[in-house]
Coordinates of C-alpha atoms in Angstrom, one line a residue:
Chain Z
M1 CA 0.0 0.0 -0.1
R2 CA 2.9 2.2 0.7
L3 CA 4.6 1.5 -2.1
A4 CA 1.4 2.2 -4.3
E5 CA 1.1 6.0 -2.3
A6 CA 4.8 6.4 -3.3
W7 CA 4.3 5.7 -7.1
R8 CA 1.8 8.0 -7.2
V9 CA 3.5 10.7 -5.3
A10 CA 6.6 10.3 -7.5
V11 CA 4.2 10.2 -10.6
D12 CA 2.5 13.6 -9.6
A13 CA 6.1 15.0 -8.8
L14 CA 6.6 14.3 -12.4
R15 CA 3.8 15.6 -14.1
A16 CA 4.3 18.8 -11.7
N17 CA 7.3 19.8 -13.6
R18 CA 6.9 18.4 -17.1
L19 CA 9.3 20.1 -18.8
R20 CA 12.3 19.4 -16.2
S21 CA 11.2 15.7 -16.1
V22 CA 11.4 15.5 -20.0
L23 CA 14.7 17.4 -19.8
T24 CA 16.3 15.1 -17.4
M25 CA 15.0 12.0 -18.9
L26 CA 16.4 13.5 -22.3
G27 CA 20.3 12.7 -20.9
V28 CA 19.2 9.0 -20.3
I29 CA 17.0 9.2 -23.3
I30 CA 20.2 9.6 -25.7
G31 CA 22.2 7.6 -23.5
V32 CA 20.0 4.2 -24.5
G33 CA 19.2 5.5 -27.7
A34 CA 22.8 5.4 -28.8
V35 CA 23.7 2.1 -26.8
V36 CA 20.9 0.2 -28.6
A37 CA 21.1 1.9 -32.2
L38 CA 25.0 1.4 -31.9
V39 CA 24.8 -2.5 -30.5
S40 CA 22.1 -2.8 -33.4
I41 CA 24.4 -1.8 -36.2
G42 CA 27.0 -3.8 -34.0
T43 CA 25.4 -7.0 -35.1
G44 CA 24.1 -6.3 -37.9
T45 CA 27.3 -5.8 -39.2
K46 CA 28.5 -9.1 -38.0
H47 CA 25.2 -11.0 -39.5
L48 CA 26.3 -9.5 -42.9
I49 CA 29.9 -10.6 -42.7
E50 CA 29.1 -14.0 -41.9
Q51 CA 26.5 -14.2 -44.7
Q52 CA 29.5 -12.5 -47.2
V53 CA 31.7 -15.4 -45.7
E54 CA 29.7 -18.1 -46.4
G55 CA 28.8 -16.6 -49.4
L56 CA 32.0 -17.2 -50.5
G57 CA 31.2 -21.2 -50.8
S58 CA 31.0 -23.9 -48.6
N59 CA 33.6 -25.6 -47.0
L60 CA 36.6 -23.7 -47.8
L61 CA 40.0 -24.3 -46.9
I62 CA 42.3 -21.4 -47.6
V63 CA 45.8 -22.1 -47.6
V64 CA 48.4 -19.6 -47.8
P65 CA 52.2 -19.5 -46.9
G66 CA 52.8 -17.8 -43.2
R67 CA 51.5 -18.4 -39.9
L68 CA 48.2 -17.0 -39.2
D69 CA 49.3 -14.9 -35.9
P70 CA 48.4 -10.6 -36.2
G71 CA 52.5 -10.5 -35.4
A72 CA 54.0 -12.7 -38.1
A73 CA 55.9 -11.0 -40.6
P74 CA 54.4 -11.4 -44.1
T75 CA 55.9 -14.6 -45.8
S76 CA 57.1 -14.1 -49.7
S77 CA 55.4 -17.3 -51.7
P78 CA 57.5 -20.1 -52.2
L79 CA 54.4 -21.6 -54.0
T80 CA 54.6 -23.1 -57.4
M81 CA 52.3 -25.2 -60.2
D82 CA 54.3 -28.3 -58.6
D83 CA 53.0 -27.7 -55.3
V84 CA 49.6 -27.2 -56.6
D85 CA 50.1 -30.6 -57.9
A86 CA 51.2 -32.1 -55.2
V87 CA 48.2 -30.6 -52.9
T88 CA 45.7 -31.6 -56.0
R89 CA 47.4 -35.4 -55.0
V90 CA 46.7 -35.3 -51.8
V91 CA 42.9 -33.7 -52.2
G92 CA 42.4 -36.8 -54.8
D93 CA 40.2 -33.9 -56.9
R94 CA 41.7 -31.4 -59.3
S95 CA 38.2 -29.7 -59.3
R96 CA 38.1 -29.2 -55.6
V97 CA 41.6 -27.0 -55.6
A98 CA 42.0 -23.1 -56.7
V99 CA 45.1 -21.2 -57.3
T100 CA 45.7 -17.1 -57.2
I101 CA 48.4 -15.2 -58.5
S102 CA 47.3 -11.3 -58.2
S103 CA 48.3 -8.1 -59.1
G104 CA 46.5 -4.9 -59.5
E105 CA 47.0 -3.6 -62.8
T106 CA 45.5 -1.2 -65.4
I107 CA 43.4 -2.6 -68.3
R108 CA 42.6 -0.9 -71.4
A109 CA 40.1 -1.0 -73.8
G110 CA 40.2 1.4 -76.7
S111 CA 40.7 4.6 -75.5
R112 CA 39.1 3.8 -71.9
S113 CA 41.1 2.0 -68.9
A114 CA 40.5 0.9 -65.6
F115 CA 42.5 -0.3 -62.6
A116 CA 41.4 -3.8 -61.7
S117 CA 42.7 -6.8 -59.5
M118 CA 44.3 -9.2 -61.7
Q119 CA 43.8 -13.1 -60.8
G120 CA 45.6 -15.3 -62.2
V121 CA 43.1 -18.5 -61.9
L122 CA 42.6 -22.7 -62.8
E123 CA 39.4 -23.0 -64.5
T124 CA 38.2 -25.1 -61.2
T125 CA 37.6 -21.5 -59.7
P126 CA 33.8 -21.5 -59.8
S127 CA 33.8 -25.1 -58.7
V128 CA 35.5 -23.7 -55.6
F129 CA 33.9 -20.7 -54.9
V130 CA 31.2 -19.5 -55.3
R131 CA 31.0 -17.3 -58.7
H132 CA 28.3 -16.9 -61.6
L133 CA 29.0 -15.9 -64.8
D134 CA 26.5 -13.1 -65.9
R135 CA 27.6 -13.9 -69.6
G136 CA 30.4 -15.8 -72.0
T137 CA 32.2 -18.6 -70.8
Y138 CA 34.7 -19.2 -68.1
L139 CA 38.1 -20.2 -68.2
T140 CA 38.9 -24.0 -69.7
R141 CA 41.5 -26.2 -68.5
T142 CA 42.6 -25.7 -72.0
D143 CA 42.9 -22.4 -71.5
V144 CA 45.2 -22.9 -68.7
T145 CA 47.4 -25.4 -70.0
T146 CA 48.5 -23.5 -73.2
G147 CA 48.3 -20.1 -71.3
R148 CA 45.9 -18.8 -74.0
R149 CA 44.9 -15.1 -73.4
V150 CA 41.6 -15.0 -73.0
A151 CA 39.9 -12.9 -69.6
V152 CA 36.5 -13.3 -67.4
L153 CA 35.9 -9.4 -66.3
G154 CA 34.0 -8.4 -63.4
A155 CA 30.8 -6.9 -63.6
G156 CA 32.4 -3.4 -62.3
I157 CA 35.2 -3.4 -64.7
A158 CA 33.1 -4.7 -67.7
R159 CA 30.9 -1.4 -67.2
Q160 CA 33.8 0.6 -66.8
L161 CA 35.6 -0.6 -70.1
F162 CA 32.7 -1.2 -72.4
G163 CA 29.6 0.8 -71.1
D164 CA 26.2 -0.8 -72.3
R165 CA 27.9 -2.9 -75.0
D166 CA 28.6 -6.5 -75.2
P167 CA 32.1 -7.1 -74.2
I168 CA 32.8 -10.6 -75.1
G169 CA 35.0 -11.3 -78.0
R170 CA 36.3 -8.1 -77.5
Q171 CA 40.2 -7.1 -77.1
I172 CA 41.8 -5.8 -73.6
T173 CA 45.2 -5.0 -72.9
I174 CA 46.5 -6.0 -69.5
G175 CA 50.2 -4.4 -68.8
G176 CA 50.4 -4.5 -72.5
V177 CA 49.6 -7.8 -73.8
R178 CA 46.2 -8.3 -75.7
F179 CA 43.5 -10.6 -74.2
R180 CA 39.9 -11.9 -75.4
V181 CA 37.2 -11.0 -73.2
I182 CA 35.4 -14.6 -73.1
G183 CA 33.2 -14.0 -70.2
T184 CA 31.8 -11.8 -67.2
F185 CA 30.9 -12.3 -63.9
E186 CA 27.6 -11.3 -62.3
Q187 CA 27.7 -8.2 -59.9
L188 CA 28.6 -9.3 -56.3
G189 CA 29.1 -6.0 -54.6
Q190 CA 31.6 -5.5 -51.6
S191 CA 32.9 -8.5 -49.8
L192 CA 34.6 -7.8 -46.7
G193 CA 35.7 -4.3 -47.7
V194 CA 36.9 -5.6 -51.7
D195 CA 35.3 -4.5 -54.5
R196 CA 35.0 -7.9 -55.7
D197 CA 33.4 -6.6 -59.1
S198 CA 36.8 -5.2 -60.2
E199 CA 38.0 -8.9 -60.7
V200 CA 39.7 -9.7 -64.0
H201 CA 40.0 -13.7 -64.1
I202 CA 42.7 -15.0 -66.5
P203 CA 44.6 -18.2 -66.8
V204 CA 46.9 -18.8 -64.1
T205 CA 49.9 -19.5 -66.7
A206 CA 49.2 -16.4 -68.4
A207 CA 49.4 -14.1 -65.5
Q208 CA 52.7 -16.1 -64.5
R209 CA 54.1 -14.8 -68.1
L210 CA 52.7 -11.5 -67.5
L211 CA 54.2 -11.1 -64.2
G212 CA 57.6 -13.3 -64.9
T213 CA 57.1 -15.8 -62.2
D214 CA 56.7 -19.3 -61.6
R215 CA 55.2 -18.4 -58.2
I216 CA 51.8 -18.5 -56.6
D217 CA 49.9 -16.4 -54.0
G218 CA 48.0 -19.3 -52.3
L219 CA 45.4 -21.8 -52.9
A220 CA 42.2 -22.5 -51.6
I221 CA 40.6 -26.2 -51.6
R222 CA 36.9 -27.3 -51.4
A223 CA 36.8 -30.1 -48.6
P224 CA 34.1 -32.9 -49.4
D225 CA 32.3 -32.2 -46.0
R226 CA 32.6 -30.4 -42.9
D227 CA 34.2 -33.2 -41.0
T228 CA 37.5 -33.9 -43.1
I229 CA 38.0 -30.2 -43.2
D230 CA 40.5 -30.1 -40.6
Q231 CA 42.2 -33.2 -41.1
L232 CA 42.2 -32.6 -44.9
G233 CA 43.8 -29.0 -43.7
A234 CA 46.8 -30.8 -41.9
S235 CA 47.9 -33.1 -44.5
V236 CA 47.9 -30.2 -47.1
V237 CA 50.0 -27.8 -44.3
A238 CA 52.5 -31.2 -44.0
T239 CA 52.5 -32.0 -47.7
L240 CA 53.4 -28.2 -48.4
V241 CA 56.1 -28.1 -45.4
K242 CA 57.7 -31.3 -46.6
R243 CA 58.7 -29.6 -50.1
H244 CA 59.6 -26.1 -48.5
P245 CA 61.7 -27.0 -45.1
D246 CA 61.9 -23.5 -44.9
T247 CA 58.2 -22.0 -44.8
D248 CA 55.3 -22.5 -42.6
F249 CA 51.4 -22.7 -44.0
S250 CA 48.5 -22.0 -42.8
A251 CA 45.4 -23.6 -43.7
V252 CA 42.5 -21.5 -42.3
T253 CA 38.5 -22.4 -42.9
Q254 CA 35.9 -20.3 -43.0
E255 CA 35.1 -20.5 -39.3
Q256 CA 38.2 -19.2 -38.4
I257 CA 38.1 -16.4 -40.4
L258 CA 34.4 -15.9 -39.2
G259 CA 35.7 -16.2 -35.4
V260 CA 38.6 -13.5 -35.8
L261 CA 36.3 -10.7 -37.7
G262 CA 33.6 -11.5 -35.3
D263 CA 36.2 -11.2 -32.4
I264 CA 36.9 -7.8 -34.1
L265 CA 33.2 -6.6 -34.7
G266 CA 32.6 -7.8 -30.7
V267 CA 35.5 -5.8 -29.3
L268 CA 34.6 -2.6 -31.9
T269 CA 30.5 -3.1 -30.9
G270 CA 31.8 -3.2 -27.2
V271 CA 33.7 0.4 -27.6
L272 CA 31.0 1.9 -29.1
A273 CA 28.6 0.4 -26.5
A274 CA 31.0 1.5 -23.9
I275 CA 31.4 5.1 -25.1
A276 CA 27.5 5.3 -25.6
G277 CA 27.2 4.4 -22.2
I278 CA 29.0 7.4 -20.8
S279 CA 26.4 9.6 -22.0
L280 CA 24.4 7.2 -20.3
L281 CA 26.2 7.5 -16.8
V282 CA 25.9 11.5 -17.8
G283 CA 22.3 11.1 -17.7
G284 CA 22.5 9.7 -14.7
V285 CA 24.1 12.7 -12.7
G286 CA 21.6 14.4 -14.5
V287 CA 19.2 13.0 -12.5
S288 CA 20.8 12.7 -9.6
N289 CA 21.2 16.4 -9.7
I290 CA 17.6 17.3 -10.4
M291 CA 16.7 15.1 -7.9
L292 CA 19.0 16.7 -5.5
V293 CA 16.9 19.8 -6.3
S294 CA 13.8 18.0 -5.9
V295 CA 14.8 17.3 -2.4
R296 CA 15.6 20.7 -1.4
E297 CA 12.2 22.4 -3.2
R298 CA 10.0 19.8 -1.2
T299 CA 11.5 20.4 2.0
K300 CA 8.5 21.6 3.8
E301 CA 6.8 18.9 2.4
I302 CA 9.0 16.5 3.6
G303 CA 9.1 17.7 7.0
L304 CA 4.9 17.3 7.1
R305 CA 5.6 13.6 5.7
K306 CA 7.5 13.2 8.6
A307 CA 5.2 15.0 11.0
V308 CA 2.5 12.9 10.6
G309 CA 4.4 9.6 10.8
A310 CA 6.4 8.9 7.5
R311 CA 9.5 7.1 8.7
P312 CA 13.1 8.1 7.0
R313 CA 12.7 4.8 4.7
D314 CA 9.0 5.9 3.6
I315 CA 10.5 9.6 2.1
G316 CA 13.8 7.4 0.7
I317 CA 11.9 5.1 -0.8
Q318 CA 9.3 8.2 -2.3
F319 CA 12.3 9.9 -3.8
L320 CA 14.1 6.5 -5.4
L321 CA 10.7 5.6 -7.0
E322 CA 10.7 9.0 -8.7
A323 CA 14.3 8.8 -9.9
V324 CA 13.6 5.3 -11.0
L325 CA 10.7 6.5 -12.8
L326 CA 12.7 9.1 -14.6
T327 CA 15.1 6.7 -15.9
T328 CA 13.0 4.2 -17.1
I329 CA 10.8 6.3 -18.7
G330 CA 14.0 7.5 -20.3
G331 CA 14.8 4.2 -20.4
V332 CA 11.6 3.0 -22.6
L333 CA 12.0 6.3 -25.2
G334 CA 15.5 5.5 -25.5
M335 CA 14.6 2.4 -26.6
A336 CA 12.2 3.8 -29.3
L337 CA 14.8 6.3 -30.5
G338 CA 17.8 3.7 -30.5
I339 CA 15.3 1.2 -32.5
S340 CA 14.6 4.2 -34.9
A341 CA 17.8 5.3 -35.5
A342 CA 18.6 1.4 -36.4
V343 CA 15.9 1.0 -38.8
L344 CA 16.7 4.3 -40.6
V345 CA 20.1 3.7 -40.9
D346 CA 19.6 0.2 -42.2
R347 CA 17.1 1.6 -45.0
L348 CA 19.2 4.6 -45.9
T349 CA 22.6 3.4 -45.8
P350 CA 24.6 0.7 -46.8
V351 CA 25.1 -0.3 -43.0
P352 CA 23.1 -3.1 -41.8
A353 CA 21.4 -3.1 -38.6
A354 CA 19.5 -5.9 -36.1
I355 CA 18.0 -5.2 -33.3
T356 CA 18.3 -7.6 -30.7
W357 CA 16.0 -8.5 -27.3
W358 CA 19.1 -8.7 -25.2
S359 CA 20.4 -5.5 -26.2
L360 CA 17.0 -3.8 -25.3
A361 CA 17.1 -5.9 -21.8
L362 CA 20.2 -4.9 -20.9
A363 CA 19.4 -0.8 -21.8
F364 CA 16.0 -1.1 -19.9
G365 CA 17.7 -2.9 -17.1
V366 CA 20.6 -0.3 -16.9
S367 CA 18.8 2.4 -17.4
A368 CA 16.6 1.4 -14.4
A369 CA 19.9 0.5 -12.3
V370 CA 21.0 4.6 -13.5
G371 CA 18.3 5.5 -11.5
I372 CA 18.6 3.4 -8.3
I373 CA 22.5 4.6 -8.4
F374 CA 21.8 7.8 -8.7
G375 CA 18.6 8.2 -6.8
V376 CA 20.2 6.8 -3.5
I377 CA 21.9 9.6 -2.2
P378 CA 19.4 12.5 -3.0
A379 CA 16.9 10.0 -1.4
Q380 CA 19.1 9.0 1.5
R381 CA 19.6 12.7 1.8
A382 CA 15.6 13.2 2.0
G383 CA 15.0 10.3 4.3
R384 CA 17.3 12.0 7.0
L385 CA 16.2 15.2 6.8
D386 CA 15.3 16.5 10.2
P387 CA 11.5 17.1 10.4
V388 CA 12.1 20.2 12.6
V389 CA 14.6 21.9 10.3
A390 CA 12.3 20.8 7.4
L391 CA 9.1 22.1 8.5
R392 CA 10.7 25.3 9.3
T393 CA 12.2 25.8 5.6
E394 CA 10.3 28.6 3.4
Chain M
M1 CA -8.2 8.4 30.0
T2 CA -4.9 6.6 31.8
G3 CA -2.2 8.2 32.7
P4 CA -0.7 11.9 31.4
A5 CA 0.0 11.8 27.6
I6 CA 2.9 13.5 28.1
V7 CA 5.6 13.9 30.6
A8 CA 8.8 16.0 30.7
V9 CA 11.5 16.2 33.4
D10 CA 14.0 18.5 33.8
V11 CA 14.2 18.8 30.0
T12 CA 17.2 20.4 27.9
R13 CA 17.7 21.3 24.4
T14 CA 21.3 22.2 23.2
Y15 CA 21.7 23.2 19.7
Q16 CA 25.0 23.7 17.6
L17 CA 24.6 27.0 15.4
D18 CA 28.3 27.3 13.5
G19 CA 29.6 25.7 16.5
V20 CA 28.1 27.8 19.2
S21 CA 26.2 26.0 21.8
V22 CA 22.5 27.7 22.0
E23 CA 20.4 26.7 25.1
A24 CA 16.5 26.9 23.7
L25 CA 15.7 24.8 26.5
R26 CA 17.5 25.2 29.7
G27 CA 15.6 22.6 32.0
V28 CA 11.8 22.4 31.8
S29 CA 9.4 20.3 33.9
L30 CA 5.6 19.6 32.4
T31 CA 3.0 17.0 32.6
V32 CA 0.0 17.1 29.9
A33 CA -2.6 15.1 31.2
A34 CA -4.9 13.1 29.0
D35 CA -7.6 16.0 29.0
D36 CA -5.3 18.9 29.2
Y37 CA -5.9 21.9 27.5
L38 CA -3.0 24.1 28.2
A39 CA -1.6 27.2 26.4
I40 CA 2.1 27.5 26.0
V41 CA 2.9 31.0 25.9
G42 CA 6.4 33.0 24.7
T43 CA 7.6 35.8 23.0
S44 CA 9.7 34.4 19.7
G45 CA 13.2 33.1 21.3
S46 CA 11.7 31.8 25.0
G47 CA 12.0 28.2 23.5
K48 CA 8.2 27.7 23.2
S49 CA 8.7 26.2 19.2
T50 CA 11.6 23.8 20.7
L51 CA 9.1 22.6 23.7
M52 CA 6.7 21.8 21.3
H53 CA 8.6 19.9 18.3
L54 CA 9.6 17.9 21.8
L55 CA 6.4 17.2 22.9
G56 CA 5.6 16.5 19.5
A57 CA 8.6 14.0 19.1
L58 CA 10.2 15.4 16.4
D59 CA 12.8 16.2 18.4
R60 CA 15.1 14.6 21.3
P61 CA 16.2 16.2 24.5
T62 CA 19.7 16.6 25.0
S63 CA 19.0 16.0 28.3
G64 CA 16.1 15.3 30.8
T65 CA 13.5 12.5 30.5
L66 CA 10.6 13.0 28.1
L67 CA 7.9 10.2 28.1
I68 CA 5.2 10.5 25.6
G69 CA 2.3 8.0 25.5
G70 CA 4.5 6.2 28.5
R71 CA 7.3 5.4 26.2
D72 CA 11.1 7.2 26.7
V73 CA 11.8 9.2 23.8
S74 CA 15.6 8.8 24.1
T75 CA 15.0 5.0 23.2
L76 CA 13.8 5.9 20.3
S77 CA 14.9 5.3 16.6
P78 CA 14.0 7.7 13.8
A79 CA 11.6 5.4 12.7
E80 CA 10.2 4.4 15.9
M81 CA 9.3 8.0 16.9
A82 CA 7.8 8.5 13.6
R83 CA 5.2 5.8 14.6
L84 CA 5.1 7.5 17.6
R85 CA 4.0 10.6 15.8
N86 CA 1.6 8.9 13.9
E87 CA -0.4 7.0 16.7
T88 CA -0.4 9.3 19.3
I89 CA 0.3 13.3 18.0
G90 CA -1.9 15.4 16.0
F91 CA 0.1 18.3 14.4
V92 CA -1.6 21.7 13.4
F93 CA 0.7 24.7 12.2
Q94 CA 0.2 28.1 11.8
S95 CA 0.8 28.2 7.8
F96 CA -1.2 24.8 7.8
H97 CA 1.2 22.7 5.8
L98 CA -1.3 21.3 3.5
L99 CA 0.0 19.7 0.2
A100 CA -0.7 21.9 -2.6
R101 CA -1.6 20.1 -5.7
T102 CA -3.7 17.3 -3.4
T103 CA -7.4 17.5 -2.5
A104 CA -8.8 18.0 1.2
R105 CA -9.7 14.4 1.2
D106 CA -5.8 13.3 0.5
N107 CA -4.3 16.1 2.6
V108 CA -6.4 14.4 5.4
A109 CA -5.8 10.7 4.5
L110 CA -2.0 11.6 4.6
P111 CA -1.3 10.1 8.3
L112 CA -3.1 7.1 7.5
V113 CA -0.8 6.5 4.4
Y114 CA 1.5 5.8 6.8
R115 CA -0.3 3.9 9.2
G116 CA -0.4 1.2 6.5
V117 CA -4.3 1.9 6.1
G118 CA -5.8 1.2 2.9
R119 CA -6.8 3.7 0.5
R120 CA -10.7 3.1 0.2
E121 CA -10.6 3.3 4.6
R122 CA -8.3 6.2 4.6
R123 CA -10.9 8.0 2.1
A124 CA -13.6 7.1 4.1
R125 CA -11.9 8.0 7.6
A126 CA -10.7 11.5 5.5
A127 CA -14.1 12.3 4.6
E128 CA -15.6 11.2 7.9
M129 CA -13.3 13.6 9.3
L130 CA -13.7 16.3 7.4
T131 CA -17.4 16.8 7.9
R132 CA -16.9 16.3 11.4
V133 CA -15.0 19.9 11.0
G134 CA -17.1 21.1 8.8
L135 CA -16.2 20.1 5.5
G136 CA -17.9 17.8 4.2
H137 CA -18.7 19.9 1.3
R138 CA -15.4 20.7 0.2
L139 CA -13.5 16.9 0.1
D140 CA -12.4 17.3 -3.6
H141 CA -11.0 21.0 -2.9
R142 CA -7.3 21.6 -3.3
P143 CA -6.0 24.0 -0.6
N144 CA -5.8 26.9 -3.2
Q145 CA -10.0 27.0 -3.8
M146 CA -10.3 27.6 0.3
S147 CA -10.0 30.2 2.6
G148 CA -7.4 30.1 5.3
G149 CA -9.9 29.0 7.7
E150 CA -11.1 26.3 6.0
Q151 CA -7.4 25.6 5.3
Q152 CA -6.9 24.9 8.8
R153 CA -9.7 22.8 9.6
V154 CA -8.3 20.8 6.9
A155 CA -5.2 20.6 8.8
I156 CA -7.0 20.0 12.3
A157 CA -8.8 16.9 10.1
R158 CA -5.7 15.6 9.7
A159 CA -4.2 16.0 12.3
L160 CA -7.3 13.9 14.1
V161 CA -7.5 11.3 11.6
T162 CA -5.0 8.9 13.2
G163 CA -7.3 9.4 16.5
P164 CA -4.4 11.1 18.5
S165 CA -4.4 11.7 21.9
V166 CA -2.5 15.0 22.1
L167 CA -2.9 17.9 19.7
L168 CA -0.3 20.2 19.2
A169 CA -1.4 23.2 17.7
D170 CA 1.5 26.1 17.3
E171 CA -0.2 29.4 16.4
P172 CA -3.0 27.8 14.8
T173 CA -5.0 31.2 14.4
G174 CA -1.7 33.3 13.4
N175 CA -2.8 33.4 10.0
L176 CA -6.1 33.8 10.3
D177 CA -8.8 36.6 11.1
S178 CA -10.0 37.2 14.6
A179 CA -13.7 35.7 13.6
T180 CA -12.3 32.6 11.8
G181 CA -9.3 32.2 14.5
D182 CA -12.5 32.1 16.8
S183 CA -14.2 29.3 15.0
V184 CA -10.4 27.9 15.2
L185 CA -10.2 27.7 18.8
A186 CA -13.7 26.5 19.4
L187 CA -13.2 23.6 17.2
L188 CA -10.5 22.6 19.1
E189 CA -12.0 23.2 22.3
S190 CA -14.8 21.0 21.5
L191 CA -12.3 18.3 20.7
N192 CA -10.8 18.7 23.9
A193 CA -14.1 18.5 25.5
D194 CA -14.1 14.9 23.7
G195 CA -11.2 13.9 25.3
V196 CA -7.9 14.6 23.2
A197 CA -5.4 17.1 25.3
V198 CA -4.7 20.0 23.4
V199 CA -1.7 22.2 23.4
L200 CA -1.8 25.8 21.9
V201 CA 1.7 27.4 21.4
T202 CA 1.3 31.1 21.0
H203 CA 2.6 34.7 21.8
D204 CA -1.3 35.6 21.5
R205 CA -2.7 36.6 24.9
D206 CA -6.3 36.2 24.5
V207 CA -5.8 32.8 22.9
A208 CA -4.1 31.7 25.4
A209 CA -6.4 33.0 27.8
R210 CA -9.1 30.6 26.4
A211 CA -7.0 27.4 27.7
H212 CA -7.4 25.8 31.0
R213 CA -4.1 26.8 31.7
Q214 CA -1.3 28.8 30.5
I215 CA 2.9 28.1 30.9
V216 CA 4.5 31.1 30.4
M217 CA 8.1 30.6 29.2
R218 CA 11.6 33.1 28.5
D219 CA 14.7 32.0 27.8
G220 CA 14.5 28.5 28.2
L221 CA 12.8 28.4 30.9
I222 CA 9.1 28.1 32.4
V223 CA 8.5 31.0 34.4
D224 CA 4.8 31.0 35.3
T225 CA 2.1 28.6 35.8
S226 CA -1.5 29.5 36.2
A227 CA -4.6 27.7 36.4
V228 CA -6.6 30.1 34.2
A229 CA -10.2 28.7 34.1
A230 CA -11.1 25.9 36.6
T231 CA -10.0 23.1 35.2
P232 CA -10.4 19.3 35.7
S233 CA -6.7 18.3 35.4
A234 CA -5.5 20.8 38.2
E235 CA -3.0 18.1 39.9
A236 CA -1.0 18.2 36.5
E237 CA 1.6 20.3 37.3
A238 CA 4.0 22.3 35.7
T239 CA 7.5 23.4 37.2
S240 CA 10.6 25.1 36.6
P241 CA 13.7 23.8 38.7
A242 CA 16.0 26.3 37.2
E243 CA 14.0 29.1 38.0
G244 CA 15.9 32.1 39.4
A245 CA 19.2 30.8 38.0
E246 CA 20.1 34.0 36.1

């Protein structure tokens, strides 16, 4: 019964100073809103990256020279096509093995030019990664073995060089060497920060001749199933290490990439949420401040309540409830603000946002806790007021 | 009724104001009988307000013994003192001290909130009490919609709603014109006739003269006690042990 009364008094007090209550809440509203919006954006981005990594293909194993360690120095690749043959024997299926040697090159077609990521690859690439053609055909095994000068263009490069014209059968030059366009890729967009529509695929043999090397950068394997992927990775690495005793090799799965990216994003989201949390803290200080003002303004009322029998606790609870009411109403409004902001960002920008229940529950819980923490001092002060002094206050 | 409502024996109260000790009460002994009608008179600074705060369990004596409703105030916690005030004492203040945004009925019901009485019963008892002080038609009016006399009646109803044994009135007519003041005093007197002890604190000799007995205070001491009218509690005595100390 007393709690119900305290509730009524708290609501009444907030109503009596509407503008002040709203302004006080604003700090909490902005803080909670920022936390909800930022966590939503962080979560959305994480989902997007997961989709993109999974979109590369299933059961992928990326094999690169060097150790997977942020502190490790970059290693130049000692891999050659002979190593690829050795790996293919381990895998047992040529169509499951893809290689790349890549280089940034300026591509020309007539008077137009574009900067592209030239990739020397095997004809197996589409069966290892998910790549779909828009027009024409992909490289063939013959193209690779003979080092034929044919190219498959990413959607972006095709548009830059040929506009709306059909590029199939047309000539381009890469590093001064003529290539014939035999196909174009479907548009892919950005993936992990790389514009995948600016890729140009040519036979790995042709790329090696162009670059004057017999090396490749790395290879990728599509494992037959998820269960054997680690074992396969280990035996591939073992084969390569035997052939190149001076070099470390790493085989990375999609799960591992996702794990690392997820960790990074998690930390980033956490840091952003913490910064937003600081504004929530500032909002809490505002609540504390205004509650102290409220206690001072209502000193006489406190004195009277005490005179007619209110215990220190009764008065304390009344003011604590007022503070909690301020912050929880602010918390709910802040959630609405955060959700709206997240939805707007999701709709109007390329940045994705996903609203999660736990972030809403957390924001609400934190705002209630802020009310309790920052309401305690004013409430205690009110509860401890000497009734004689309080009654005398004008 | 059995036993005196309040007994004070050699009570002192010393305040610390900016490091200086101020002796507001310097040894006061006083008994308020259960059916007393007592006026405490004195100029401002005489200690009469301090005495009233002590009699109302709002404050504790620095030394001496103070029994309110038979309970020794010095042994009580703040929460227990709050309960004692709620159950035993009714306050009436010069400036009424009504909650501004609250109706007469809810103002009167306030002490019952802290007694843990349910809302429905609170409202019923408050309405009953307001009717008793002649404000049955003003239940849902707010203080600013009422005259000073009506506000003081609301305050009296609030003081009575818990059924206290002592009504402490601090300058109850101080903010009222004399006709309204008279009617408020008449109300207090009728309550006294119904068995509630009434203690008036006033500097107005005419108001004090209506009480059954008067206590005159000066410089923190009781300097004069006299039975003004035929009082049924003539045995209730007030003494001033430190008299003549100055």
